[in-house]
Protein backbone atom coordinates (compact mmCIF):
# COMPACT_ATOMS: atom_id res chain seq x y z
CA UNK A 1 11.17 -87.86 6.82
CA UNK A 2 11.61 -84.06 7.26
CA UNK A 3 8.49 -82.56 9.32
CA UNK A 4 6.99 -79.61 7.03
CA UNK A 5 7.86 -76.28 7.94
CA UNK A 6 4.35 -73.96 9.66
CA UNK A 7 6.19 -70.83 7.49
CA UNK A 8 7.05 -73.39 3.93
CA UNK A 9 4.24 -71.29 2.04
CA UNK A 10 4.96 -67.57 3.44
CA UNK A 11 3.01 -64.78 2.29
CA UNK A 12 5.39 -63.82 -0.80
CA UNK A 13 5.32 -66.99 -2.11
CA UNK A 14 5.11 -67.86 -5.68
CA UNK A 15 2.69 -70.58 -5.58
CA UNK A 16 0.10 -68.14 -4.68
CA UNK A 17 0.62 -66.02 -8.04
CA UNK A 18 0.21 -69.78 -9.99
CA UNK A 19 -1.99 -68.80 -13.30
CA UNK A 20 -4.21 -71.50 -13.46
CA UNK A 21 -5.73 -72.62 -9.92
CA UNK A 22 -6.10 -76.61 -10.25
CA UNK A 23 -9.79 -75.57 -8.16
CA UNK A 24 -10.78 -73.91 -10.87
CA UNK A 25 -11.60 -76.91 -13.42
CA UNK A 26 -12.97 -74.14 -15.98
CA UNK A 27 -10.23 -71.64 -16.44
CA UNK A 28 -8.54 -73.93 -18.94
CA UNK A 29 -11.27 -74.48 -20.88
CA UNK A 30 -12.05 -70.80 -21.26
CA UNK A 31 -8.65 -69.91 -22.33
CA UNK A 32 -8.98 -72.45 -24.77
CA UNK A 33 -12.15 -71.33 -26.11
CA UNK A 34 -10.39 -67.64 -26.37
CA UNK A 35 -7.36 -69.06 -28.53
CA UNK A 36 -8.60 -68.04 -31.63
CA UNK A 37 -10.38 -64.19 -30.27
CA UNK A 38 -13.07 -62.75 -28.17
CA UNK A 39 -16.60 -64.49 -27.24
CA UNK A 40 -19.39 -63.69 -25.66
CA UNK A 41 -20.75 -65.50 -22.54
CA UNK A 42 -22.91 -67.37 -23.78
CA UNK A 43 -20.60 -68.73 -26.61
CA UNK A 44 -18.57 -70.02 -24.23
CA UNK A 45 -21.57 -71.23 -22.65
CA UNK A 46 -21.85 -74.45 -25.13
CA UNK A 47 -18.92 -75.61 -25.11
CA UNK A 48 -18.17 -75.19 -21.50
CA UNK A 49 -21.26 -76.42 -20.21
CA UNK A 50 -21.06 -74.78 -17.14
CA UNK A 51 -23.51 -73.21 -14.97
CA UNK A 52 -23.52 -69.98 -14.96
CA UNK A 53 -22.62 -68.97 -11.59
CA UNK A 54 -19.16 -70.93 -12.05
CA UNK A 55 -18.48 -69.47 -15.19
CA UNK A 56 -18.87 -65.95 -13.80
CA UNK A 57 -16.75 -66.99 -11.21
CA UNK A 58 -14.18 -68.42 -13.17
CA UNK A 59 -13.90 -65.11 -15.93
CA UNK A 60 -13.79 -63.18 -13.20
CA UNK A 61 -11.16 -64.78 -11.46
CA UNK A 62 -8.89 -64.92 -15.03
CA UNK A 63 -9.67 -61.75 -15.23
CA UNK A 64 -8.60 -60.21 -11.80
CA UNK A 65 -5.61 -62.24 -12.31
CA UNK A 66 -4.57 -60.64 -15.94
CA UNK A 67 -5.48 -63.45 -18.15
CA UNK A 68 -8.77 -62.12 -19.54
CA UNK A 69 -10.01 -58.76 -20.35
CA UNK A 70 -13.47 -57.51 -20.71
CA UNK A 71 -15.37 -55.56 -23.31
CA UNK A 72 -18.55 -54.37 -22.32
CA UNK A 73 -20.36 -52.01 -25.80
CA UNK A 74 -24.29 -51.26 -24.76
CA UNK A 75 -25.64 -54.61 -23.24
CA UNK A 76 -22.89 -56.81 -25.50
CA UNK A 77 -19.81 -58.10 -23.46
CA UNK A 78 -16.94 -60.22 -25.13
CA UNK A 79 -13.96 -62.07 -23.50
CA UNK A 80 -10.80 -61.97 -24.86
CA UNK A 81 -7.15 -63.49 -23.74
CA UNK A 82 -4.70 -60.98 -23.26
CA UNK A 83 -0.94 -60.87 -23.94
CA UNK A 84 -0.60 -62.65 -20.58
CA UNK A 85 -3.18 -65.33 -21.05
CA UNK A 86 -1.77 -65.75 -24.56
CA UNK A 87 1.32 -67.09 -22.92
CA UNK A 88 -0.60 -69.56 -21.20
CA UNK A 89 -1.71 -71.11 -24.54
CA UNK A 90 1.79 -72.97 -25.06
CA UNK A 91 1.65 -74.16 -21.40
CA UNK A 92 -1.84 -75.65 -21.63
CA UNK A 93 -1.18 -77.72 -24.76
CA UNK A 94 1.12 -79.56 -23.22
CA UNK A 95 -1.09 -80.31 -20.18
CA UNK A 96 -3.46 -80.97 -22.69
CA UNK A 97 -0.62 -83.53 -24.07
CA UNK A 98 -0.08 -84.79 -20.88
CA UNK A 99 -3.69 -86.06 -20.58
CA UNK A 100 -4.22 -87.52 -23.80
CA UNK A 101 -0.80 -89.41 -23.17
CA UNK A 102 -1.99 -90.45 -19.47
CA UNK A 103 -5.98 -91.06 -21.18
CA UNK A 104 -6.22 -95.12 -19.88
CA UNK A 105 -4.52 -94.60 -16.58
CA UNK A 106 -6.28 -91.33 -15.40
CA UNK A 107 -9.31 -93.64 -16.27
CA UNK A 108 -7.79 -96.59 -14.27
CA UNK A 109 -7.38 -94.55 -11.58
CA UNK A 110 -10.76 -93.03 -10.95
CA UNK A 111 -12.38 -96.29 -11.81
CA UNK A 112 -13.93 -97.81 -8.45
CA UNK A 113 -13.71 -101.22 -9.05
CA UNK A 114 -10.13 -100.71 -10.42
């Protein structure tokens, strides 16, 4: 087996620009919630069931990466997908279909007895 190179992920590696970081489990859920149009923060919290802090962090990252826009009019703040964010919907659908197809395998893998 070939040893791993210390520079295999250099500073300009495309992997650092991956649109959905695996560690941010809320990002795909946020994107799905915004699929049909802009939503307020409180609307997003209901189906996602994340803490306010976790959801805020996820929204800020998505905004920083150009997938979500934030608009504030007075005290009302809404979030919407940008064209770049909308371009992720087809790929996200593929991931959802894969998860649905492999649902039993995924549950079996997490089963502590199995």
